[in-house]
PDB file of C-alpha atoms in Angstrom:
ATOM      1  CA  MET H  96      90.167 133.296  62.619  1.00 52.00           C
ATOM      2  CA  LYS H  97      93.919 133.858  62.411  1.00 57.00           C
ATOM      3  CA  PHE H  98      94.143 133.034  66.221  1.00 55.00           C
ATOM      4  CA  ILE H  99      92.554 129.572  65.711  1.00 57.00           C
ATOM      5  CA  ARG H 100      94.928 128.757  62.743  1.00 59.00           C
ATOM      6  CA  SER H 101      97.962 129.965  64.580  1.00 62.00           C
ATOM      7  CA  SER H 102      97.122 127.831  67.563  1.00 66.00           C
ATOM      8  CA  TYR H 103      96.946 124.706  65.389  1.00 69.00           C
ATOM      9  CA  VAL H 104     100.549 125.236  63.988  1.00 67.00           C
ATOM     10  CA  PRO H 105     102.330 124.443  67.326  1.00 65.00           C
ATOM     11  CA  ILE H 106     100.074 121.341  67.833  1.00 70.00           C
ATOM     12  CA  ALA H 107     100.769 120.104  64.236  1.00 65.00           C
ATOM     13  CA  ILE H 108     104.543 120.548  64.807  1.00 70.00           C
ATOM     14  CA  LEU H 109     104.376 118.654  68.059  1.00 59.00           C
ATOM     15  CA  CYS H 110     102.494 115.876  66.510  1.00 58.00           C
ATOM     16  CA  ALA H 111     104.957 115.623  63.528  1.00 59.00           C
ATOM     17  CA  LEU H 112     107.868 115.434  66.062  1.00 55.00           C
ATOM     18  CA  ILE H 113     106.323 112.654  67.994  1.00 62.00           C
ATOM     19  CA  SER H 114     105.533 110.810  64.834  1.00 59.00           C
ATOM     20  CA  LEU H 115     109.080 111.138  63.542  1.00 53.00           C
ATOM     21  CA  GLN H 116     110.363 109.842  66.920  1.00 58.00           C
ATOM     22  CA  ALA H 117     108.231 106.718  66.583  1.00 54.00           C
ATOM     23  CA  CYS H 118     109.523 106.125  62.980  1.00 53.00           C
ATOM     24  CA  LYS H 119     113.192 106.006  64.288  1.00 51.00           C
ATOM     25  CA  ALA H 120     115.209 103.141  62.773  1.00 49.00           C
ATOM     26  CA  LYS H 121     115.573 100.159  64.884  1.00 49.00           C
ATOM     27  CA  LYS H 122     119.029  98.688  65.514  1.00 46.00           C
ATOM     28  CA  VAL H 123     119.460  95.307  64.043  1.00 46.00           C
ATOM     29  CA  ILE H 124     121.261  92.946  66.469  1.00 46.00           C
ATOM     30  CA  ALA H 125     123.376  90.305  64.698  1.00 46.00           C
ATOM     31  CA  LYS H 126     122.473  86.770  65.614  1.00 50.00           C
ATOM     32  CA  LYS H 127     125.382  84.650  66.773  1.00 50.00           C
ATOM     33  CA  THR H 128     125.710  81.514  65.024  1.00 52.00           C
ATOM     34  CA  VAL H 129     127.118  78.444  66.799  1.00 53.00           C
ATOM     35  CA  GLN H 130     129.892  76.641  65.034  1.00 57.00           C
ATOM     36  CA  PRO H 131     129.524  72.843  65.291  1.00 56.00           C
ATOM     37  CA  ALA H 132     132.382  71.334  67.150  1.00 55.00           C
ATOM     38  CA  GLU H 133     134.545  68.999  65.348  1.00 56.00           C
ATOM     39  CA  THR H 134     133.621  65.523  66.156  1.00 55.00           C
ATOM     40  CA  THR H 135     136.430  62.932  66.708  1.00 57.00           C
ATOM     41  CA  ALA H 136     136.217  59.308  67.540  1.00 56.00           C
ATOM     42  CA  PRO H 137     136.195  58.898  71.282  1.00 56.00           C
ATOM     43  CA  ALA H 138     139.197  57.175  72.723  1.00 58.00           C
ATOM     44  CA  ALA H 139     138.835  53.603  73.865  1.00 59.00           C
ATOM     45  CA  ALA H 140     137.320  53.675  77.389  1.00 59.00           C
ATOM     46  CA  PRO H 141     139.399  51.934  80.090  1.00 61.00           C
ATOM     47  CA  PRO H 142     137.845  48.751  81.403  1.00 62.00           C
ATOM     48  CA  VAL H 143     135.300  49.289  84.086  1.00 62.00           C
ATOM     49  CA  GLU H 144     136.083  47.617  87.361  1.00 64.00           C
ATOM     50  CA  GLN H 145     133.203  45.669  88.943  1.00 64.00           C
ATOM     51  CA  PRO H 146     132.537  47.063  92.441  1.00 59.00           C
ATOM     52  CA  LYS H 147     133.535  44.654  95.226  1.00 63.00           C
ATOM     53  CA  GLN H 148     130.524  43.171  97.082  1.00 64.00           C
ATOM     54  CA  GLN H 149     130.614  44.646 100.623  1.00 61.00           C
ATOM     55  CA  PRO H 150     129.242  42.603 103.363  1.00 58.00           C
ATOM     56  CA  GLU H 151     125.707  43.434 104.293  1.00 60.00           C
ATOM     57  CA  THR H 152     125.452  45.556 107.314  1.00 58.00           C
ATOM     58  CA  GLU H 153     122.570  45.803 109.619  1.00 61.00           C
ATOM     59  CA  THR H 154     120.314  48.702 108.830  1.00 59.00           C
ATOM     60  CA  LYS H 155     118.759  50.690 111.616  1.00 61.00           C
ATOM     61  CA  PRO H 156     115.302  51.960 111.274  1.00 62.00           C
ATOM     62  CA  VAL H 157     115.264  55.709 110.703  1.00 56.00           C
ATOM     63  CA  ALA H 158     113.151  57.655 113.241  1.00 54.00           C
ATOM     64  CA  PRO H 159     110.302  59.452 111.568  1.00 56.00           C
ATOM     65  CA  VAL H 160     110.926  63.162 111.042  1.00 49.00           C
ATOM     66  CA  GLU H 161     108.659  65.207 113.126  1.00 53.00           C
ATOM     67  CA  ARG H 162     107.174  68.174 111.319  1.00 57.00           C
ATOM     68  CA  GLU H 163     107.186  71.468 113.125  1.00 62.00           C
ATOM     69  CA  LYS H 164     103.825  72.068 114.539  1.00 66.00           C
ATOM     70  CA  PRO H 165     102.182  75.181 113.147  1.00 67.00           C
ATOM     71  CA  ASP H 166     102.044  78.253 115.373  1.00 68.00           C
ATOM     72  CA  TYR H 167      98.426  79.173 115.799  1.00 71.00           C
ATOM     73  CA  ASN H 168      99.136  82.178 118.133  1.00 79.00           C
ATOM     74  CA  PHE H 169      98.445  84.879 115.664  1.00 83.00           C
ATOM     75  CA  GLY H 170      97.804  87.842 117.986  1.00 87.00           C
ATOM     76  CA  ASN H 171      94.877  90.131 117.899  1.00 92.00           C
ATOM     77  CA  ILE H 172      93.843  92.201 114.834  1.00 95.00           C
ATOM     78  CA  GLN H 173      93.234  95.788 116.243  1.00 96.00           C
ATOM     79  CA  PHE H 174      90.782  98.342 114.753  1.00 96.00           C
ATOM     80  CA  ASP H 175      90.214 102.068 115.135  1.00 96.00           C
ATOM     81  CA  PHE H 176      87.303 103.616 117.001  1.00 95.00           C
ATOM     82  CA  ASN H 177      84.038 103.080 115.310  1.00 94.00           C
ATOM     83  CA  SER H 178      85.647 101.260 112.185  1.00 95.00           C
ATOM     84  CA  ALA H 179      85.677  97.820 110.747  1.00 96.00           C
ATOM     85  CA  ILE H 180      88.480  98.829 108.191  1.00 96.00           C
ATOM     86  CA  LEU H 181      91.663  96.795 108.529  1.00 96.00           C
ATOM     87  CA  LYS H 182      94.827  98.667 109.656  1.00 95.00           C
ATOM     88  CA  THR H 183      97.844  98.187 107.418  1.00 94.00           C
ATOM     89  CA  ALA H 184      99.746  97.357 110.549  1.00 94.00           C
ATOM     90  CA  SER H 185      97.553  94.176 110.859  1.00 94.00           C
ATOM     91  CA  TYR H 186      98.581  92.871 107.315  1.00 95.00           C
ATOM     92  CA  PRO H 187     101.719  90.963 108.449  1.00 94.00           C
ATOM     93  CA  VAL H 188      99.706  89.185 111.172  1.00 94.00           C
ATOM     94  CA  LEU H 189      96.970  88.371 108.679  1.00 96.00           C
ATOM     95  CA  ASP H 190      99.504  87.244 106.121  1.00 95.00           C
ATOM     96  CA  LYS H 191     101.123  84.896 108.668  1.00 93.00           C
ATOM     97  CA  ALA H 192      97.635  83.582 109.654  1.00 94.00           C
ATOM     98  CA  ALA H 193      96.681  82.981 105.948  1.00 95.00           C
ATOM     99  CA  ALA H 194      99.903  81.121 105.147  1.00 94.00           C
ATOM    100  CA  THR H 195      99.520  78.815 108.313  1.00 92.00           C
ATOM    101  CA  MET H 196      95.890  78.149 107.409  1.00 92.00           C
ATOM    102  CA  LYS H 197      96.717  77.321 103.835  1.00 93.00           C
ATOM    103  CA  MET H 198      99.376  74.789 105.019  1.00 91.00           C
ATOM    104  CA  ASN H 199      96.624  73.080 107.152  1.00 89.00           C
ATOM    105  CA  PRO H 200      93.674  72.919 104.912  1.00 89.00           C
ATOM    106  CA  ASN H 201      91.712  70.640 107.228  1.00 90.00           C
ATOM    107  CA  ALA H 202      91.950  72.958 110.254  1.00 92.00           C
ATOM    108  CA  ARG H 203      89.000  75.126 111.147  1.00 95.00           C
ATOM    109  CA  PHE H 204      89.228  78.601 112.677  1.00 95.00           C
ATOM    110  CA  THR H 205      86.876  80.996 114.570  1.00 96.00           C
ATOM    111  CA  LEU H 206      87.073  84.781 114.209  1.00 96.00           C
ATOM    112  CA  SER H 207      85.711  86.534 117.204  1.00 97.00           C
ATOM    113  CA  GLY H 208      85.184  90.263 116.870  1.00 97.00           C
ATOM    114  CA  TYR H 209      84.943  92.559 119.846  1.00 97.00           C
ATOM    115  CA  ALA H 210      84.184  96.389 120.551  1.00 96.00           C
ATOM    116  CA  SER H 211      84.907  98.799 123.278  1.00 95.00           C
ATOM    117  CA  VAL H 212      82.082 100.094 125.522  1.00 95.00           C
ATOM    118  CA  GLU H 213      81.327 103.315 123.472  1.00 93.00           C
ATOM    119  CA  GLY H 214      77.981 103.042 121.804  1.00 91.00           C
ATOM    120  CA  THR H 215      75.012 100.863 122.381  1.00 95.00           C
ATOM    121  CA  GLU H 216      75.335  97.100 122.824  1.00 95.00           C
ATOM    122  CA  GLU H 217      73.246  96.447 119.641  1.00 96.00           C
ATOM    123  CA  TYR H 218      75.614  98.737 117.598  1.00 97.00           C
ATOM    124  CA  ASN H 219      78.749  97.246 119.197  1.00 96.00           C
ATOM    125  CA  LYS H 220      77.537  93.715 118.378  1.00 97.00           C
ATOM    126  CA  THR H 221      77.071  94.625 114.757  1.00 97.00           C
ATOM    127  CA  LEU H 222      80.424  96.515 114.617  1.00 97.00           C
ATOM    128  CA  SER H 223      82.337  93.627 116.066  1.00 97.00           C
ATOM    129  CA  GLY H 224      80.587  91.229 113.584  1.00 97.00           C
ATOM    130  CA  ASP H 225      81.705  93.545 110.797  1.00 98.00           C
ATOM    131  CA  ARG H 226      85.243  93.531 112.006  1.00 97.00           C
ATOM    132  CA  ALA H 227      85.281  89.707 112.076  1.00 97.00           C
ATOM    133  CA  ASN H 228      83.877  89.584 108.633  1.00 97.00           C
ATOM    134  CA  ALA H 229      86.587  92.008 107.381  1.00 97.00           C
ATOM    135  CA  VAL H 230      89.244  89.733 108.627  1.00 97.00           C
ATOM    136  CA  LYS H 231      87.531  86.766 107.104  1.00 97.00           C
ATOM    137  CA  GLU H 232      87.262  88.480 103.669  1.00 97.00           C
ATOM    138  CA  TYR H 233      90.983  89.255 103.931  1.00 97.00           C
ATOM    139  CA  LEU H 234      91.889  85.726 104.666  1.00 96.00           C
ATOM    140  CA  VAL H 235      89.625  84.232 101.967  1.00 97.00           C
ATOM    141  CA  ASN H 236      91.097  86.840  99.336  1.00 97.00           C
ATOM    142  CA  SER H 237      94.536  85.458 100.494  1.00 95.00           C
ATOM    143  CA  GLY H 238      93.543  81.904  99.464  1.00 95.00           C
ATOM    144  CA  VAL H 239      92.010  80.350 102.656  1.00 95.00           C
ATOM    145  CA  SER H 240      88.941  78.430 102.128  1.00 95.00           C
ATOM    146  CA  ALA H 241      85.769  80.211 103.455  1.00 96.00           C
ATOM    147  CA  ALA H 242      84.320  76.901 104.552  1.00 95.00           C
ATOM    148  CA  ASN H 243      87.230  76.730 107.185  1.00 95.00           C
ATOM    149  CA  ILE H 244      86.410  80.101 108.779  1.00 96.00           C
ATOM    150  CA  THR H 245      83.547  80.984 111.148  1.00 97.00           C
ATOM    151  CA  ALA H 246      83.220  84.732 112.022  1.00 97.00           C
ATOM    152  CA  ALA H 247      81.133  86.163 114.936  1.00 97.00           C
ATOM    153  CA  GLY H 248      80.721  89.345 116.708  1.00 97.00           C
ATOM    154  CA  TYR H 249      80.522  89.566 120.484  1.00 97.00           C
ATOM    155  CA  GLY H 250      80.267  93.214 121.106  1.00 96.00           C
ATOM    156  CA  THR H 251      81.708  94.332 124.450  1.00 95.00           C
ATOM    157  CA  ALA H 252      82.017  90.785 125.938  1.00 94.00           C
ATOM    158  CA  ASN H 253      85.428  89.602 127.090  1.00 93.00           C
ATOM    159  CA  PRO H 254      87.371  92.772 127.345  1.00 94.00           C
ATOM    160  CA  VAL H 255      91.207  92.432 127.442  1.00 94.00           C
ATOM    161  CA  GLY H 256      91.705  96.040 128.407  1.00 94.00           C
ATOM    162  CA  ASP H 257      90.219  98.468 130.987  1.00 93.00           C
ATOM    163  CA  ASN H 258      87.265 100.267 129.327  1.00 91.00           C
ATOM    164  CA  SER H 259      87.809 103.199 131.641  1.00 93.00           C
ATOM    165  CA  THR H 260      90.895 104.298 129.779  1.00 94.00           C
ATOM    166  CA  GLU H 261      91.402 105.083 126.107  1.00 95.00           C
ATOM    167  CA  ALA H 262      94.320 102.659 125.855  1.00 95.00           C
ATOM    168  CA  GLY H 263      92.197  99.903 127.433  1.00 95.00           C
ATOM    169  CA  ARG H 264      89.395 100.670 125.062  1.00 95.00           C
ATOM    170  CA  ALA H 265      91.743 100.474 122.076  1.00 95.00           C
ATOM    171  CA  LEU H 266      92.778  97.020 123.164  1.00 96.00           C
ATOM    172  CA  ASN H 267      89.138  95.941 123.228  1.00 96.00           C
ATOM    173  CA  ARG H 268      88.591  96.952 119.580  1.00 96.00           C
ATOM    174  CA  ARG H 269      89.858  93.704 118.119  1.00 97.00           C
ATOM    175  CA  VAL H 270      89.379  90.353 116.295  1.00 97.00           C
ATOM    176  CA  GLU H 271      90.856  87.193 117.790  1.00 96.00           C
ATOM    177  CA  ILE H 272      91.734  84.161 115.591  1.00 95.00           C
ATOM    178  CA  HIS H 273      91.344  80.703 117.313  1.00 94.00           C
ATOM    179  CA  LYS H 274      91.819  77.264 115.914  1.00 92.00           C
ATOM    180  CA  GLN H 275      88.789  75.056 116.663  1.00 89.00           C
ATOM    181  CA  ASN H 276      89.530  71.640 118.237  1.00 71.00           C
TER     182      ASN H 276
END
């Protein structure tokens, strides 16, 4: 029984110290008061000169300012083997794409997902669709309208790398972003 009571004593002391710290007096900061400035009558203003009429000059039409065309070349979004999880290295590319898409709200985009040759064609088609949807979800969460984005998976079609090497297969695990015409 003494053990239980003796273990409560340090806890009680600790709670008391914490409570005292919370009750510490607050410093009062004096508010500065602004003294009103002395007002004096303004001096008489000098007479205002009327601007001289300048002869009218012929105005030339200004050429319309051309806006810089958006860069729709975003690059590919790469994925790890057997994964539809976005790599953090892809975020800058996706952020650039989202910013460009938001500046052009009437533009429509296609997300084409692909896979390397490992696995069955049915599995690769599903995986590539999941990859395209992961990119779409990121873009929509970044403020792009979901109605402007179409996502599709194409499996092992359209390889950009040699599927006989690991480096080539890694290039084929991707999502491409294309602007629709």
